[in-house]
Coordinates of C-alpha atoms in Angstrom, one line a residue:
M186 CA 18.4 -11.6 33.1
F187 CA 18.2 -13.8 36.3
D188 CA 19.9 -17.0 37.0
N189 CA 16.7 -19.0 36.4
G190 CA 16.2 -17.9 32.8
A191 CA 13.7 -15.1 33.7
W192 CA 14.2 -11.7 32.3
D193 CA 12.9 -8.2 32.9
F194 CA 13.5 -4.8 31.2
K195 CA 14.1 -1.5 32.9
I196 CA 14.3 1.9 31.4
D197 CA 16.9 4.0 32.9
N198 CA 15.4 7.6 32.9
D199 CA 18.8 9.3 34.2
R200 CA 21.1 8.0 31.3
M201 CA 20.9 8.3 27.6
G202 CA 22.1 5.7 25.2
R203 CA 25.7 5.6 24.0
D204 CA 27.0 5.2 20.5
V205 CA 30.1 2.7 20.7
D206 CA 32.0 1.7 17.4
S207 CA 32.1 -1.9 17.6
S208 CA 34.1 -2.3 14.3
R209 CA 37.6 -2.0 16.2
I210 CA 36.3 -4.2 19.3
R211 CA 37.6 -7.8 19.3
G212 CA 35.8 -9.3 22.2
A213 CA 33.1 -9.3 24.9
E214 CA 35.4 -7.9 27.6
E215 CA 36.7 -5.2 25.3
L216 CA 33.2 -4.2 24.4
K217 CA 32.4 -4.3 28.2
T218 CA 35.2 -1.9 28.9
C219 CA 34.4 0.5 26.1
I220 CA 30.7 0.8 27.4
V221 CA 32.0 1.5 31.0
A222 CA 34.2 4.1 29.5
A223 CA 31.4 5.7 27.4
Y224 CA 29.5 6.3 30.6
G225 CA 32.4 7.6 32.6
L226 CA 32.4 4.8 35.2
L227 CA 36.0 3.5 34.7
G228 CA 37.5 3.0 38.1
R229 CA 34.2 2.0 39.7
E230 CA 33.1 -1.4 40.8
V231 CA 30.4 -1.7 38.1
L232 CA 28.8 -4.9 36.7
A233 CA 27.7 -4.6 33.0
E234 CA 25.4 -7.1 31.4
M235 CA 25.0 -7.0 27.7
S236 CA 22.2 -8.4 25.6
Y237 CA 20.4 -7.9 22.4
W238 CA 17.0 -8.8 21.0
L239 CA 15.9 -10.7 17.8
N240 CA 12.6 -10.3 16.1
D241 CA 10.7 -13.5 16.8
G242 CA 7.7 -13.7 14.7
E243 CA 6.4 -17.1 16.3
S244 CA 6.5 -15.4 19.7
E245 CA 4.8 -12.3 18.6
M246 CA 1.8 -14.6 17.1
V247 CA 1.0 -15.9 20.4
G248 CA 1.5 -12.6 22.2
L249 CA 4.8 -13.2 23.8
L250 CA 8.1 -11.2 23.6
A251 CA 11.2 -13.0 22.7
S252 CA 13.8 -13.4 25.2
P253 CA 16.9 -11.2 25.0
V254 CA 20.1 -13.0 24.0
E255 CA 23.0 -12.4 26.4
I256 CA 26.6 -11.5 25.2
A257 CA 28.9 -13.3 27.6
T258 CA 31.6 -14.6 25.2
D259 CA 33.6 -13.5 22.3
K260 CA 31.6 -16.0 20.2
D261 CA 28.3 -14.2 21.5
F262 CA 29.9 -11.0 20.4
R263 CA 30.8 -12.1 16.9
I264 CA 27.3 -13.2 16.4
F265 CA 26.0 -9.9 17.6
K266 CA 28.2 -8.0 15.1
A267 CA 27.2 -10.2 12.2
L268 CA 23.4 -9.6 13.0
H269 CA 23.9 -5.9 13.6
R270 CA 25.7 -5.7 10.4
A271 CA 22.8 -7.4 8.4
D272 CA 20.0 -5.6 10.4
K273 CA 20.6 -2.1 12.1
S274 CA 17.6 -2.5 14.1
V275 CA 19.4 -5.3 16.3
N276 CA 20.9 -3.0 19.0
L277 CA 22.9 -3.5 22.2
F278 CA 21.2 -3.3 25.6
V279 CA 23.2 -2.9 28.8
T280 CA 22.3 -3.5 32.5
L281 CA 24.7 -1.5 34.8
R282 CA 24.9 -2.9 38.5
E283 CA 26.8 -1.7 41.5
S284 CA 27.4 -3.4 44.9
V285 CA 25.6 -1.8 47.9
G286 CA 26.5 -3.9 51.0
R287 CA 26.3 -7.4 50.0
E288 CA 23.6 -6.8 47.3
M289 CA 23.8 -6.1 43.5
I290 CA 21.4 -3.4 42.6
F291 CA 20.6 -1.4 39.5
L292 CA 23.4 1.3 39.1
R293 CA 22.1 4.5 40.7
S294 CA 22.8 8.0 39.2
E295 CA 24.6 10.6 41.2
R296 CA 21.2 12.5 41.6
V297 CA 19.6 9.7 43.3
I298 CA 22.5 9.0 45.5
R299 CA 22.7 12.6 46.8
V300 CA 18.9 12.4 47.3
Q301 CA 19.2 9.4 49.4
M302 CA 22.1 10.9 51.4
N303 CA 20.1 14.1 51.7
A304 CA 22.8 15.9 50.1
P305 CA 22.6 19.1 47.9
V306 CA 21.7 18.1 44.4
R307 CA 24.0 19.4 41.6
P308 CA 22.7 21.0 38.6
P309 CA 21.9 18.2 36.0
D310 CA 24.5 17.1 33.6
E311 CA 24.0 17.3 29.9
D312 CA 22.2 13.8 29.7
V313 CA 19.8 14.7 32.5
A314 CA 19.0 18.1 31.2
F315 CA 18.3 16.8 27.7
L316 CA 16.0 14.0 29.0
M317 CA 14.2 16.6 31.2
E318 CA 13.6 18.8 28.2
V319 CA 12.2 15.8 26.3
Q320 CA 10.0 15.0 29.0
Q321 CA 8.6 18.4 29.1
I322 CA 8.0 18.5 25.4
E323 CA 6.2 15.2 25.8
E324 CA 4.0 16.5 28.5
R325 CA 3.3 19.6 26.4
Y326 CA 2.3 17.3 23.3
K327 CA 0.2 15.1 25.6
R328 CA -1.8 18.0 26.7
N329 CA -2.2 19.5 23.3
S330 CA -3.1 15.8 21.7
Q331 CA -5.8 15.4 24.4
S332 CA -7.4 18.8 23.4
G333 CA -8.9 17.5 20.1
G334 CA -12.7 17.2 20.6
M335 CA -13.0 14.1 18.2
R336 CA -10.3 12.1 19.8
N337 CA -12.3 11.2 23.0
V338 CA -15.9 12.0 22.3
N339 CA -16.6 8.6 20.6
D340 CA -15.4 6.9 23.7
K341 CA -16.8 9.0 26.4
F342 CA -20.3 9.9 24.8
K343 CA -22.0 7.2 22.8
G344 CA -25.8 6.5 21.5
L345 CA -26.9 10.1 20.3
Q346 CA -24.8 10.7 17.3
Q347 CA -22.4 13.0 19.4
K348 CA -19.4 12.0 17.2
A349 CA -21.2 13.1 14.0
M350 CA -22.4 16.4 15.6
V351 CA -18.8 17.3 17.1
G352 CA -17.4 16.4 13.6
R353 CA -19.7 19.1 11.9
A354 CA -18.8 21.6 14.7
E355 CA -15.1 21.0 14.1
N356 CA -15.2 21.3 10.4
A357 CA -17.6 24.4 10.4
F358 CA -16.1 27.3 8.7
R359 CA -18.1 30.2 10.1
V360 CA -18.5 31.0 13.9
S361 CA -22.2 31.3 13.6
E362 CA -22.6 28.0 12.1
F363 CA -20.3 26.5 14.9
K364 CA -22.6 28.2 17.5
E365 CA -25.7 26.6 16.0
I366 CA -24.2 23.0 16.1
M367 CA -23.0 23.5 19.6
E368 CA -26.5 24.6 20.8
L369 CA -27.7 21.4 19.1
I370 CA -25.0 19.4 20.9
K371 CA -26.0 21.1 24.2
L372 CA -29.7 20.1 23.9
T373 CA -28.8 16.4 22.8
D374 CA -26.2 15.7 25.3
W375 CA -25.1 18.3 28.0
R376 CA -22.3 16.3 29.3
C377 CA -20.7 16.3 25.8
W378 CA -21.3 20.0 25.3
D379 CA -19.6 20.7 28.7
Y380 CA -16.8 18.4 27.9
L381 CA -16.0 20.4 24.7
E382 CA -16.6 23.8 26.3
K383 CA -13.5 23.3 28.6
I384 CA -11.4 22.9 25.6
D385 CA -9.6 25.9 23.8
K386 CA -11.6 26.1 20.6
K387 CA -8.4 27.2 18.8
L388 CA -7.1 23.7 19.1
W389 CA -9.9 21.7 17.7
T390 CA -12.2 23.8 15.5
R391 CA -11.6 25.4 12.1
S392 CA -13.7 28.5 12.7
H393 CA -11.7 29.5 15.7
F394 CA -8.1 28.6 14.5
E395 CA -5.9 31.4 14.0
G396 CA -3.8 31.0 11.0
E397 CA -4.1 28.7 7.9
R398 CA -4.7 25.0 8.1
F399 CA -5.3 24.3 4.5
N400 CA -7.7 21.5 5.4
V401 CA -5.4 19.7 7.7
M402 CA -7.6 19.1 10.9
T403 CA -5.8 16.4 12.7
S404 CA -2.4 15.3 14.2
N405 CA -2.3 12.0 12.1
A406 CA 1.0 13.2 10.4
A407 CA 2.8 13.3 13.6
E408 CA 1.3 10.2 15.0
S409 CA 2.3 8.4 11.7
L410 CA 5.9 9.8 12.0
N411 CA 6.0 8.3 15.5
N412 CA 4.9 5.0 14.4
A413 CA 7.5 5.0 11.5
L414 CA 10.2 5.8 14.1
L415 CA 9.2 3.0 16.5
P416 CA 11.7 0.4 15.5
A417 CA 14.5 2.8 16.4
R418 CA 13.1 4.6 19.4
D419 CA 15.3 2.8 22.1
S420 CA 18.5 2.9 20.1
P421 CA 21.4 5.2 21.0
I422 CA 20.9 8.8 19.8
M423 CA 23.1 8.5 16.9
V424 CA 21.8 5.3 15.5
L425 CA 18.2 6.9 15.9
F426 CA 19.5 9.9 14.0
E427 CA 20.7 7.8 11.1
F428 CA 17.5 5.9 11.2
I429 CA 15.4 9.0 10.8
R430 CA 17.9 10.3 8.1
R431 CA 17.3 7.0 6.1
K432 CA 13.6 7.0 6.5
L433 CA 13.3 10.8 5.3
C434 CA 15.5 10.1 2.3
T435 CA 13.3 7.2 1.3
W436 CA 10.1 9.3 1.7
Y437 CA 11.7 12.3 -0.3
V438 CA 12.9 10.0 -3.2
S439 CA 9.3 8.5 -3.3
R440 CA 7.6 11.9 -3.3
R441 CA 9.8 13.3 -5.9
T442 CA 9.2 10.3 -8.2
E443 CA 5.5 10.8 -7.7
I444 CA 5.7 14.6 -8.4
S445 CA 7.9 13.8 -11.7
M446 CA 5.0 11.6 -13.0
M447 CA 2.4 14.2 -12.5
K448 CA 0.5 15.3 -15.8
G449 CA -0.9 18.7 -14.6
N450 CA 0.0 21.1 -12.0
V451 CA -2.8 20.1 -9.4
P452 CA -2.0 16.9 -7.3
D453 CA -4.5 14.2 -7.6
N454 CA -5.8 14.4 -3.9
I455 CA -6.3 18.1 -4.5
Q456 CA -8.2 17.4 -7.8
K457 CA -10.6 15.0 -6.0
I458 CA -11.7 17.6 -3.7
L459 CA -12.3 19.9 -6.6
V460 CA -14.3 17.3 -8.6
E461 CA -16.6 16.8 -5.5
Q462 CA -17.0 20.7 -5.2
L463 CA -17.8 20.8 -9.0
V464 CA -20.5 18.3 -8.6
L465 CA -21.9 20.4 -5.7
S466 CA -21.8 23.6 -7.9
T467 CA -24.5 22.2 -10.3
G468 CA -27.9 24.0 -9.9
L469 CA -26.6 27.0 -8.3
L470 CA -28.1 30.5 -9.5
I471 CA -25.2 32.8 -10.7
M472 CA -25.8 36.6 -10.9
P473 CA -22.8 38.7 -11.9
C474 CA -22.2 42.1 -10.2
S475 CA -18.9 42.9 -12.0
T476 CA -16.2 41.1 -13.9
W477 CA -14.9 39.2 -10.8
L478 CA -17.7 39.6 -8.3
F479 CA -20.7 37.3 -8.2
E480 CA -23.7 36.6 -6.3
V481 CA -24.4 32.8 -5.9
T482 CA -27.7 31.5 -4.7
H483 CA -28.9 28.2 -3.6
R484 CA -32.4 28.0 -5.3
P485 CA -34.2 25.7 -2.8
T486 CA -33.2 28.0 0.2
N487 CA -32.6 31.4 -1.7
F488 CA -29.6 31.8 0.5
G489 CA -26.8 33.7 -1.2
F490 CA -23.1 33.9 -0.9
T491 CA -20.8 36.7 -2.4
V492 CA -17.7 35.3 -4.6
D493 CA -14.8 37.6 -5.4
L494 CA -12.7 35.7 -7.9
D495 CA -10.2 38.5 -8.0
K496 CA -9.4 38.4 -4.3
R497 CA -10.2 34.6 -4.2
T498 CA -12.8 34.8 -1.4
C499 CA -16.2 33.8 -0.6
T500 CA -18.6 34.8 2.2
C501 CA -19.0 30.8 2.9
L502 CA -15.4 31.3 4.0
E503 CA -14.4 28.0 2.6
F504 CA -12.5 29.4 -0.5
Q505 CA -10.0 31.4 1.7
K506 CA -9.8 28.8 4.4
L507 CA -8.7 25.9 2.4
G508 CA -7.2 27.6 -0.4
L509 CA -9.3 25.9 -2.8
P510 CA -12.4 27.2 -4.8
C511 CA -15.6 26.3 -3.1
R512 CA -18.7 25.2 -5.0
H513 CA -19.9 28.8 -5.3
A514 CA -16.5 29.9 -6.7
I515 CA -16.4 27.0 -9.2
A516 CA -20.0 27.9 -10.2
A517 CA -18.9 31.6 -10.8
A518 CA -15.8 30.6 -12.7
S519 CA -17.8 28.2 -15.0
Y520 CA -20.3 31.0 -15.7
S521 CA -17.4 33.1 -16.8
N522 CA -15.8 30.3 -19.0
M523 CA -12.8 30.3 -16.8
Q524 CA -10.9 27.2 -15.6
Y525 CA -11.6 26.6 -11.7
T526 CA -8.0 25.3 -11.4
M527 CA -6.8 28.9 -12.1
F528 CA -8.0 29.7 -8.4
V529 CA -6.3 27.0 -6.6
W530 CA -3.8 28.7 -4.2
K531 CA 0.0 28.3 -4.8
D532 CA 0.4 26.3 -1.6
H533 CA -1.6 23.3 -3.2
L534 CA 0.3 23.3 -6.4
K535 CA 3.0 21.1 -7.9
E536 CA 5.7 23.5 -7.7
T537 CA 5.2 24.1 -3.9
W538 CA 4.9 20.4 -3.3
A539 CA 8.3 19.9 -5.2
E540 CA 10.0 22.6 -3.0
T541 CA 9.0 20.6 0.4
V542 CA 11.0 17.5 -0.9
R543 CA 13.8 19.2 -2.6
G544 CA 16.3 19.0 0.3
I545 CA 18.9 16.3 0.5
I546 CA 20.0 14.9 3.9
L547 CA 23.6 13.6 3.6
L548 CA 25.3 11.0 6.0
V549 CA 27.3 12.5 8.8
P550 CA 31.0 11.4 8.0
T551 CA 32.8 9.5 10.8
E552 CA 36.2 10.8 12.3
L553 CA 38.1 8.4 10.1
V554 CA 36.4 9.7 7.0
L555 CA 37.1 13.3 7.9
R556 CA 40.8 12.5 8.5
C557 CA 41.2 10.7 5.2
T558 CA 39.5 13.4 3.2
G559 CA 41.1 16.3 5.1
F560 CA 37.8 17.8 6.0
S561 CA 37.2 19.4 9.4
Y562 CA 34.4 21.0 11.2

């Protein structure tokens, strides 16, 4: 914050947040001392400026950010403690400055100082090493996230239904079908085809993926999690962990409640997919080859598929790729007077879903609680 009331925000990439217990701190100066000590800066001439942000709906409505509130007096500190006690998203932000010559500048890290002095750089400390590892993970995630064909096609290539064709290629079950659609894309828009050819097909197509996706074709789950954790992203590491724990516990309780209210063994979202396949199975010609083996033919095209209900496979590959009976398998099961829900893979059933949310994440006890209860790590 500047003397004229203006303010700016700077992220320190060389220092992580710190967890300071404010319950025993009585005033602003004591808080400042604890912060300086937490960063191992006691004895150095360092100026610490403390502030916090409040959610200001009126400012956000006009596209502005609320100004930070500075903690300069004991009264400011007591107000902050009361706000933080009521809303854990209200966190403390610190600006550390040092005097170089006659000018106050942002506190430099040891690494930066050594680089400026052309001195040998020591191995990174724990904070810097952790941040470097996080940065590497984010770079890898960024590269992987950019490898999805559908993510950028609609922005880069328009006017010739490229997005729809890429969607068909992405969701094709058989390699031969994928190649046919890619040839169509090549004839329609060579630039779009060339863009897709440069991306590893294992990363964005169902037909080339190695493993079982069970119809999960996007990274939306990861992006949704990132969005849910956004309010606590800039918090100290322990506050962030507690926010994640509370969020996961809330989700787990919600899922367990939903599971307990299920009437059957197949979740509603899976049942909707099966009903769609049931509708598409009408009009198919069934010829039994054995008790479990059937030949299923599309009457208009006379194109046939082989279904093995015992092995739960179909030559269309949809049955084994999704773990759900395809239209051909449902037609064969109906012909044999068997419930098609019998052939849903265990991975999609209620019991498996319940296992994924059975865990309980307990609160990490503080040192005071451990001493009082006699427990130790």
